[in-house]
Tab-separated table of C-alpha atoms in Angstrom:
chain	number	residue	atom	x	y	z
A	1	MET	CA	-61.859	-35.027	11.420
A	2	LEU	CA	-58.811	-36.646	9.901
A	3	THR	CA	-56.262	-37.999	12.069
A	4	ASN	CA	-52.881	-39.732	10.806
A	5	VAL	CA	-52.268	-43.461	11.106
A	6	PRO	CA	-51.101	-44.905	14.537
A	7	ASP	CA	-47.472	-45.295	15.354
A	8	ASN	CA	-46.671	-43.723	11.921
A	9	ARG	CA	-44.179	-40.898	12.158
A	10	GLU	CA	-44.691	-39.672	8.737
A	11	LEU	CA	-47.885	-38.101	7.301
A	12	SER	CA	-48.383	-41.156	5.139
A	13	ILE	CA	-51.598	-39.624	3.517
A	14	LEU	CA	-49.328	-37.188	1.381
A	15	THR	CA	-47.371	-40.097	0.003
A	16	SER	CA	-50.629	-41.939	-1.028
A	17	PHE	CA	-51.985	-38.418	-2.824
A	18	THR	CA	-48.538	-38.780	-5.066
A	19	ARG	CA	-50.489	-41.230	-7.398
A	20	CYS	CA	-53.215	-38.508	-8.035
A	21	ARG	CA	-51.709	-37.134	-11.121
A	22	MET	CA	-54.341	-34.533	-11.923
A	23	LEU	CA	-54.387	-33.339	-8.271
A	24	GLU	CA	-54.962	-29.379	-8.300
A	25	GLU	CA	-55.839	-28.577	-4.957
A	26	VAL	CA	-55.492	-30.155	-1.331
A	27	TYR	CA	-57.471	-28.713	1.646
A	28	LEU	CA	-56.821	-30.612	5.107
A	29	SER	CA	-56.692	-27.638	7.479
A	30	LYS	CA	-58.278	-27.993	10.785
A	31	ASN	CA	-57.921	-31.689	11.424
A	32	LEU	CA	-55.934	-33.746	13.848
A	33	LEU	CA	-52.903	-34.645	11.361
A	34	SER	CA	-49.730	-35.318	13.088
A	35	GLY	CA	-46.273	-36.384	12.443
A	36	ILE	CA	-43.543	-34.795	10.145
A	37	LEU	CA	-43.818	-33.833	6.425
A	38	PRO	CA	-42.429	-36.585	4.116
A	39	THR	CA	-39.684	-35.889	1.501
A	40	SER	CA	-42.625	-37.702	-0.796
A	41	VAL	CA	-44.190	-34.267	-0.588
A	42	GLY	CA	-42.036	-33.104	-3.427
A	43	ASN	CA	-43.312	-35.758	-5.772
A	44	LEU	CA	-47.027	-34.476	-5.594
A	45	THR	CA	-48.007	-33.779	-9.218
A	46	THR	CA	-46.629	-30.567	-10.828
A	47	THR	CA	-50.476	-29.665	-11.447
A	48	LEU	CA	-51.037	-28.970	-7.617
A	49	SER	CA	-51.703	-25.090	-7.190
A	50	LYS	CA	-53.076	-24.755	-3.820
A	51	PHE	CA	-51.760	-26.909	-0.544
A	52	ASP	CA	-53.330	-26.203	2.623
A	53	LEU	CA	-52.300	-28.233	5.982
A	54	SER	CA	-52.865	-25.374	8.615
A	55	SER	CA	-53.948	-25.879	12.129
A	56	ASN	CA	-52.927	-29.396	12.614
A	57	GLN	CA	-50.345	-30.961	14.594
A	58	ILE	CA	-47.697	-31.516	12.059
A	59	GLU	CA	-44.116	-31.535	13.483
A	60	GLY	CA	-40.559	-31.914	12.224
A	61	THR	CA	-38.988	-29.384	9.724
A	62	ILE	CA	-40.184	-28.277	6.324
A	63	PRO	CA	-38.538	-30.579	3.687
A	64	LEU	CA	-36.429	-29.398	0.918
A	65	ALA	CA	-38.390	-31.356	-1.376
A	66	LEU	CA	-41.307	-28.898	-1.067
A	67	ALA	CA	-39.854	-26.513	-3.236
A	68	ASN	CA	-40.263	-29.022	-6.049
A	69	LEU	CA	-43.856	-27.938	-6.297
A	70	THR	CA	-42.848	-25.030	-8.633
A	71	LYS	CA	-46.337	-24.664	-9.905
A	72	LEU	CA	-47.792	-24.008	-6.333
A	73	ILE	CA	-49.909	-20.658	-6.105
A	74	ALA	CA	-50.797	-20.889	-2.490
A	75	LEU	CA	-49.241	-22.736	0.488
A	76	GLY	CA	-50.517	-22.929	4.000
A	77	LEU	CA	-48.851	-24.640	7.070
A	78	SER	CA	-49.397	-22.159	9.647
A	79	SER	CA	-50.124	-22.965	13.487
A	80	ASN	CA	-48.720	-26.464	13.386
A	81	LYS	CA	-45.614	-27.453	15.413
A	82	ILE	CA	-42.895	-27.199	12.659
A	83	LYS	CA	-39.670	-26.075	13.667
A	84	GLY	CA	-35.957	-25.691	12.047
A	85	HIS	CA	-34.981	-23.092	9.447
A	86	LEU	CA	-37.189	-22.021	6.414
A	87	PRO	CA	-35.931	-24.153	3.153
A	88	PRO	CA	-33.012	-21.901	1.635
A	89	ASN	CA	-34.547	-23.112	-1.666
A	90	ILE	CA	-38.064	-21.678	-1.056
A	91	GLY	CA	-37.404	-19.246	-3.902
A	92	GLN	CA	-37.662	-21.914	-6.628
A	93	MET	CA	-41.728	-21.778	-5.940
A	94	HIS	CA	-41.586	-19.028	-8.661
A	95	THR	CA	-45.595	-19.000	-9.028
A	96	LEU	CA	-46.324	-18.612	-5.134
A	97	GLN	CA	-48.884	-15.769	-4.559
A	98	VAL	CA	-49.829	-16.804	-0.947
A	99	LEU	CA	-47.544	-17.936	1.673
A	100	PHE	CA	-48.809	-18.665	5.263
A	101	LEU	CA	-46.177	-20.137	7.802
A	102	TYR	CA	-47.051	-18.121	11.026
A	103	ASN	CA	-47.395	-19.679	14.280
A	104	HIS	CA	-44.530	-22.090	14.404
A	105	ALA	CA	-40.984	-22.529	16.026
A	106	LEU	CA	-39.118	-21.531	13.101
A	107	GLU	CA	-35.859	-20.011	13.524
A	108	GLY	CA	-32.667	-18.906	11.896
A	109	PRO	CA	-32.470	-15.823	9.487
A	110	ILE	CA	-35.168	-15.098	6.547
A	111	PRO	CA	-33.577	-16.828	3.227
A	112	LEU	CA	-32.517	-14.614	0.729
A	113	SER	CA	-34.553	-16.779	-1.780
A	114	VAL	CA	-37.576	-15.716	0.146
A	115	TYR	CA	-37.113	-12.315	-1.665
A	116	GLN	CA	-37.387	-13.768	-5.048
A	117	LEU	CA	-40.601	-15.198	-4.518
A	118	VAL	CA	-43.720	-13.360	-6.429
A	119	CYS	CA	-46.220	-13.644	-3.472
A	120	LYS	CA	-48.587	-11.180	-4.893
A	121	TYR	CA	-50.878	-11.119	-2.193
A	122	THR	CA	-49.603	-12.382	1.267
A	123	SER	CA	-46.330	-13.298	2.960
A	124	ASN	CA	-46.987	-14.284	6.381
A	125	ILE	CA	-43.956	-15.887	8.236
A	126	GLY	CA	-45.044	-13.994	11.747
A	127	HIS	CA	-44.940	-15.652	15.148
A	128	ASN	CA	-41.780	-17.594	14.888
A	129	MET	CA	-38.174	-17.305	16.195
A	130	LEU	CA	-36.838	-15.467	12.926
A	131	ILE	CA	-33.414	-13.439	13.826
A	132	GLY	CA	-31.354	-11.207	11.522
A	133	SER	CA	-32.548	-8.424	9.536
A	134	ILE	CA	-34.724	-7.710	6.620
A	135	SER	CA	-32.579	-7.625	3.385
A	136	SER	CA	-32.405	-4.987	1.288
A	137	SER	CA	-33.624	-7.397	-1.624
A	138	ILE	CA	-37.240	-6.775	-0.123
A	139	ASN	CA	-37.518	-4.407	-3.014
A	140	ASN	CA	-37.794	-7.254	-5.338
A	141	LEU	CA	-41.375	-8.220	-3.824
A	142	THR	CA	-42.792	-5.547	-6.125
A	143	SER	CA	-46.302	-6.887	-6.195
A	144	LEU	CA	-46.480	-7.583	-2.488
A	145	GLN	CA	-49.898	-6.696	-1.046
A	146	ARG	CA	-49.536	-7.668	2.800
A	147	LEU	CA	-46.511	-8.795	4.702
A	148	TYR	CA	-46.579	-9.819	8.304
A	149	LEU	CA	-43.123	-10.615	9.932
A	150	SER	CA	-44.553	-9.723	13.513
A	151	THR	CA	-43.535	-11.705	16.743
A	152	ASN	CA	-40.292	-12.748	15.622
A	153	ARG	CA	-36.574	-11.735	16.934
A	154	LEU	CA	-35.608	-9.594	13.673
A	155	SER	CA	-33.269	-6.802	14.539
A	156	ALA	CA	-31.273	-3.960	12.697
A	157	THR	CA	-32.844	-1.076	10.940
A	158	LEU	CA	-35.513	-0.934	8.370
A	159	PRO	CA	-34.276	-1.431	4.777
A	160	PRO	CA	-35.085	1.509	2.552
A	161	GLY	CA	-36.587	-0.971	0.149
A	162	LEU	CA	-39.783	-1.211	2.042
A	163	CYS	CA	-40.455	2.186	0.545
A	164	GLU	CA	-40.153	0.743	-2.933
A	165	LEU	CA	-43.212	-1.699	-2.528
A	166	LYS	CA	-45.970	0.444	-4.269
A	167	ASP	CA	-48.620	-2.323	-3.972
A	168	LEU	CA	-48.202	-2.856	-0.069
A	169	TRP	CA	-51.316	-2.238	1.845
A	170	GLU	CA	-50.560	-3.859	4.923
A	171	LEU	CA	-47.245	-4.385	6.747
A	172	TYR	CA	-47.031	-6.107	10.212
A	173	LEU	CA	-43.547	-5.931	12.132
A	174	GLN	CA	-44.494	-5.655	15.784
A	175	ASP	CA	-42.945	-7.369	18.761
A	176	ASN	CA	-39.418	-7.250	17.139
A	177	SER	CA	-36.278	-5.442	18.056
A	178	PHE	CA	-35.697	-3.180	15.123
A	179	THR	CA	-33.995	0.151	15.617
A	180	GLY	CA	-33.317	3.575	13.701
A	181	HIS	CA	-35.445	5.948	12.307
A	182	LEU	CA	-38.679	5.174	10.835
A	183	PRO	CA	-38.481	5.243	6.865
A	184	LEU	CA	-39.457	8.517	5.489
A	185	GLY	CA	-40.738	7.297	2.333
A	186	LEU	CA	-43.272	4.726	3.716
A	187	GLY	CA	-46.808	5.554	3.221
A	188	LEU	CA	-46.989	7.639	0.459
A	189	TYR	CA	-48.868	5.471	-2.503
A	190	HIS	CA	-52.473	4.403	-1.424
A	191	ASP	CA	-55.338	6.826	-0.839
A	192	GLU	CA	-57.422	3.836	0.894
A	193	PRO	CA	-55.014	1.397	2.638
A	194	HIS	CA	-55.735	-0.415	5.793
A	195	GLY	CA	-54.020	-2.628	8.367
A	196	TYR	CA	-51.632	-2.194	10.850
A	197	LEU	CA	-47.954	-0.827	10.876
A	198	CYS	CA	-46.532	-2.695	13.760
A	199	LYS	CA	-45.360	-2.710	17.105
A	200	GLN	CA	-42.135	-1.714	15.174
A	201	ALA	CA	-42.925	-0.317	12.153
A	202	GLU	CA	-45.933	-0.070	9.730
A	203	TRP	CA	-45.966	2.844	7.601
A	204	ARG	CA	-47.848	2.507	4.473
A	205	VAL	CA	-51.320	1.832	5.824
A	206	SER	CA	-54.071	3.925	6.757
A	207	CYS	CA	-53.893	2.113	10.373
A	208	ILE	CA	-50.527	2.428	11.563
A	209	ILE	CA	-49.579	0.388	14.815
A	210	ILE	CA	-46.105	1.003	15.977
A	211	LYS	CA	-46.152	-0.310	19.331
A	212	ALA	CA	-42.705	-1.136	21.389
A	213	PRO	CA	-43.632	-1.396	24.916
A	214	ASN	CA	-40.567	-1.111	26.812
A	215	ALA	CA	-38.127	-1.901	23.937
A	216	ARG	CA	-37.124	1.923	23.078
A	217	VAL	CA	-36.775	0.733	19.360
A	218	PHE	CA	-37.425	3.875	17.282
A	219	ASP	CA	-35.792	7.312	17.469
A	220	GLY	CA	-35.489	10.546	15.422
A	221	HIS	CA	-38.645	12.515	14.531
A	222	ILE	CA	-42.326	11.543	13.566
A	223	PRO	CA	-42.150	11.775	9.693
A	224	GLU	CA	-43.938	14.770	8.395
A	225	GLN	CA	-45.053	12.694	5.422
A	226	LEU	CA	-47.911	11.423	7.467
A	227	ASP	CA	-50.052	14.066	6.122
A	228	HIS	CA	-49.968	12.248	2.748
A	229	MET	CA	-51.894	9.584	4.339
A	230	LEU	CA	-55.556	11.058	4.156
A	231	ASN	CA	-57.352	7.844	5.334
A	232	LEU	CA	-55.065	7.217	8.221
A	233	ASP	CA	-57.132	6.195	11.402
A	234	THR	CA	-54.913	4.642	13.949
A	235	ILE	CA	-51.114	5.723	15.041
A	236	ASP	CA	-49.710	4.079	17.750
A	237	LEU	CA	-45.938	5.161	18.544
A	238	SER	CA	-45.708	4.709	21.867
A	239	HIS	CA	-42.975	3.664	24.006
A	240	ASN	CA	-40.128	4.535	21.797
A	241	MET	CA	-37.479	7.113	21.675
A	242	LEU	CA	-39.111	9.688	19.264
A	243	SER	CA	-38.130	13.161	19.667
A	244	GLY	CA	-38.621	16.662	18.419
A	245	GLU	CA	-42.265	18.134	17.730
A	246	ILE	CA	-45.653	16.398	16.857
A	247	PRO	CA	-46.350	17.120	13.136
A	248	LYS	CA	-49.145	19.901	13.008
A	249	SER	CA	-49.846	18.176	9.840
A	250	LEU	CA	-51.744	15.598	11.679
A	251	GLU	CA	-54.644	17.703	12.258
A	252	GLU	CA	-55.293	17.499	8.346
A	253	SER	CA	-56.277	13.788	8.713
A	254	GLN	CA	-60.049	13.348	8.325
A	255	HIS	CA	-60.298	10.111	9.701
A	256	ILE	CA	-57.830	9.500	12.602
A	257	GLN	CA	-59.617	8.019	15.476
A	258	VAL	CA	-56.502	6.622	17.610
A	259	LEU	CA	-53.171	8.365	18.256
A	260	ASP	CA	-50.846	6.854	21.073
A	261	LEU	CA	-47.486	8.961	21.179
A	262	SER	CA	-47.091	8.331	24.974
A	263	PHE	CA	-43.848	7.513	26.798
A	264	ASN	CA	-41.383	9.234	23.952
A	265	LEU	CA	-38.861	12.121	24.046
A	266	LEU	CA	-41.236	14.683	22.450
A	267	GLU	CA	-41.812	18.376	22.907
A	268	GLY	CA	-43.258	21.293	21.764
A	269	GLU	CA	-47.270	22.070	21.389
A	270	ILE	CA	-49.647	19.469	20.653
A	271	PRO	CA	-51.613	20.064	17.650
A	272	SER	CA	-55.211	20.128	18.739
A	273	GLY	CA	-57.022	20.957	15.365
A	274	GLY	CA	-59.058	18.714	13.329
A	275	LYS	CA	-59.866	15.305	14.732
A	276	LEU	CA	-57.104	15.555	17.110
A	277	ALA	CA	-59.474	17.690	19.449
A	278	ASN	CA	-61.292	14.528	20.198
A	279	LEU	CA	-58.072	12.809	21.858
A	280	SER	CA	-57.544	12.396	25.553
A	281	ALA	CA	-54.459	13.255	27.684
A	282	LYS	CA	-53.661	9.387	27.464
A	283	SER	CA	-52.380	10.048	23.989
A	284	PHE	CA	-49.596	12.013	25.337
A	285	LEU	CA	-48.407	10.702	28.703
A	286	GLY	CA	-44.871	10.482	29.813
A	287	SER	CA	-43.344	13.140	27.509
A	288	TYR	CA	-42.930	15.748	29.677
A	289	ALA	CA	-41.677	18.588	27.478
A	290	LEU	CA	-44.943	18.777	25.533
A	291	CYS	CA	-47.328	21.694	26.111
A	292	GLY	CA	-50.892	22.537	24.847
A	293	VAL	CA	-54.577	23.171	25.890
A	294	PRO	CA	-55.729	22.184	29.520
A	295	LYS	CA	-57.502	19.083	27.995
A	296	PHE	CA	-54.399	17.152	27.650
A	297	HIS	CA	-53.138	17.844	31.011
A	298	VAL	CA	-49.773	19.728	29.944
A	299	PRO	CA	-48.559	23.115	31.083
A	300	LEU	CA	-49.580	25.804	28.724
A	301	CYS	CA	-47.198	26.690	26.000
A	302	LEU	CA	-45.220	29.713	26.264
A	303	ASP	CA	-45.049	32.422	23.771
A	304	LYS	CA	-41.839	33.497	21.976
A	305	THR	CA	-40.700	36.141	24.526
A	306	GLU	CA	-41.550	33.813	27.552
A	307	ARG	CA	-39.689	30.999	26.087
A	308	GLN	CA	-36.707	33.349	25.528
A	309	SER	CA	-36.697	34.711	28.754
A	310	LYS	CA	-37.025	31.294	30.370
A	311	SER	CA	-34.000	29.785	28.208
A	312	ASN	CA	-31.936	32.882	29.340
A	313	ALA	CA	-32.920	32.151	33.167
A	314	ALA	CA	-32.031	28.628	32.546
A	315	LYS	CA	-28.647	29.472	30.976
A	316	VAL	CA	-27.731	32.000	34.217
A	317	ILE	CA	-28.641	29.082	36.388
A	318	ALA	CA	-26.624	26.557	34.502
A	319	ALA	CA	-23.631	29.008	34.508
A	320	CYS	CA	-23.968	29.570	38.179
A	321	ALA	CA	-24.482	26.131	39.021
A	322	ILE	CA	-21.057	24.926	37.136
A	323	GLY	CA	-19.175	28.091	38.277
A	324	GLY	CA	-19.977	27.368	41.767
A	325	SER	CA	-19.684	23.742	41.775
A	326	GLU	CA	-15.907	23.610	43.191
A	327	LEU	CA	-16.934	25.908	46.079
A	328	LEU	CA	-19.930	23.617	46.872
A	329	PHE	CA	-17.558	20.592	46.759
A	330	ILE	CA	-15.652	22.063	49.811
A	331	VAL	CA	-18.203	24.083	51.699
A	332	CYS	CA	-20.664	20.934	51.653
A	333	PRO	CA	-18.640	18.557	53.611
A	334	LEU	CA	-17.354	21.226	55.890
A	335	ILE	CA	-20.638	22.099	56.843
A	336	GLY	CA	-21.855	18.674	57.094
A	337	ILE	CA	-19.053	17.830	59.408
A	338	SER	CA	-19.640	20.586	61.545
A	339	CYS	CA	-23.642	19.564	62.100
A	340	TYR	CA	-22.405	15.828	62.683
A	341	GLN	CA	-20.150	17.277	65.452
A	342	LYS	CA	-22.595	19.566	66.942
A	343	ARG	CA	-25.469	17.233	67.072
A	344	GLY	CA	-23.398	14.206	68.358
A	345	LEU	CA	-24.672	11.814	65.921
A	346	SER	CA	-23.589	8.638	65.883
A	347	LYS	CA	-23.912	5.582	63.421
A	348	ARG	CA	-27.132	3.603	63.775
A	349	PRO	CA	-26.577	0.033	62.395
A	350	ASP	CA	-30.234	-0.980	63.523
A	351	ASP	CA	-31.755	1.665	61.454
A	352	LEU	CA	-29.626	0.830	58.754
A	353	GLU	CA	-30.707	-2.647	58.786
A	354	ARG	CA	-34.292	-1.809	58.935
A	355	LEU	CA	-33.823	0.423	55.820
A	356	GLN	CA	-32.035	-2.366	54.010
A	357	GLY	CA	-35.247	-4.635	55.052
A	358	ILE	CA	-37.521	-2.195	53.067
A	359	THR	CA	-38.502	-3.321	49.678
A	360	LEU	CA	-40.723	-0.972	47.330
A	361	PRO	CA	-43.510	-2.714	45.333
A	362	VAL	CA	-43.032	-3.256	41.559
A	363	ILE	CA	-45.954	-1.861	39.779
A	364	SER	CA	-46.519	-2.972	35.992
A	365	TYR	CA	-47.850	-0.051	33.904
A	366	ARG	CA	-51.125	-1.948	33.287
A	367	GLU	CA	-51.544	-2.066	37.316
A	368	LEU	CA	-50.989	1.671	37.005
A	369	LEU	CA	-53.499	2.378	34.163
A	370	HIS	CA	-56.095	0.506	36.247
A	371	ALA	CA	-55.457	2.217	39.604
A	372	MET	CA	-55.793	5.528	37.823
A	373	SER	CA	-58.800	4.485	35.850
A	374	ASN	CA	-57.099	4.527	32.579
A	375	PHE	CA	-55.843	7.999	33.794
A	376	SER	CA	-59.434	9.496	33.577
A	377	ASP	CA	-60.194	13.383	34.169
A	378	ALA	CA	-61.595	12.335	37.383
A	379	ASN	CA	-58.164	11.353	38.827
A	380	PHE	CA	-56.492	14.368	37.346
A	381	LEU	CA	-55.050	16.736	40.083
A	382	GLY	CA	-52.837	18.885	38.310
A	383	SER	CA	-50.120	19.785	36.388
A	384	GLY	CA	-46.897	21.502	35.994
A	385	SER	CA	-43.323	21.985	34.163
A	386	PHE	CA	-43.013	18.506	35.648
A	387	GLY	CA	-45.765	16.610	34.351
A	388	SER	CA	-49.236	15.596	35.344
A	389	VAL	CA	-50.394	14.312	38.773
A	390	TYR	CA	-53.237	11.955	39.431
A	391	ASN	CA	-54.862	10.310	42.116
A	392	SER	CA	-55.435	6.478	42.731
A	393	SER	CA	-58.676	5.582	43.103
A	394	ARG	CA	-57.317	2.201	44.847
């Protein structure tokens, strides 16, 4: 286990490496190295191709001189205590194919020079505090296979350029603040991709995970193009503002195991063919306009005649409500005053004070799941047009 020289703020061992003119690879990960990266790191031999200092206790910022290592193929600085901005000249490392800078306190926007990298295999700058948007220049990363931007503070919409990364297999964008529609072109290129889509967006992989609990980031419809992803096994689009119907084409997926569309604004019939027949009611909680088979604990779907009749009735009720609103506005207060006078009611400040002192408990979704035994069928009481009712076992 290597450590730094006591009372030395710089990682001096790297300075000593500058004398090794034929050095090709440096692996110093998972040690107890501390201090800051010295500017002398840029003086390491140009033959250096792999440089790994991940999982140490390195502090400070990434020196601009690091970009002098123009022959570097793999750079690993993850899981240290590095902060500050990504070097704006990082794009000078033209041969870089693997970049690991995750789990730091890096902040600020992603420099445009990042989109000039080759990064054929992996670019991971997740678990930082990066802000701003993903540039449309991301389509320059034509050979990239894995992109990890999860757990940052990125925002805005996903650029259409993501759909042009035809070699991309894994895309992690969860735990950000993206907004807008899901790109329709994502996920059309690979027959056997794998990975996660993200708590915010990942579309081109066989395993899509787009979670955004309580964030309400994505709206619009679920893309019909999902049926192109024949090896799709996981979709998690929960806690968004997706609307419209659930694509029936999902029934064609032969490998889907997990589907979570809960807490959206979806409507219409829940597809129940193919592998979807194995799903439970938990997949569709919180979208009260859904209908389907009883096992999903939603109302039965109406046929076309019933839907039209219900729609007409709703229009009549709405018209009556609007037309009579002015009359009710006048009559209701008069009735209220009359009842008040007849009953001789008086103000009860003490009652009001007691009411004001009542506080309702705040229950988290996790606690709710626990109380309802994960919304198991054993706790199910019934359903109606309003949704489903469960009994708490605690």
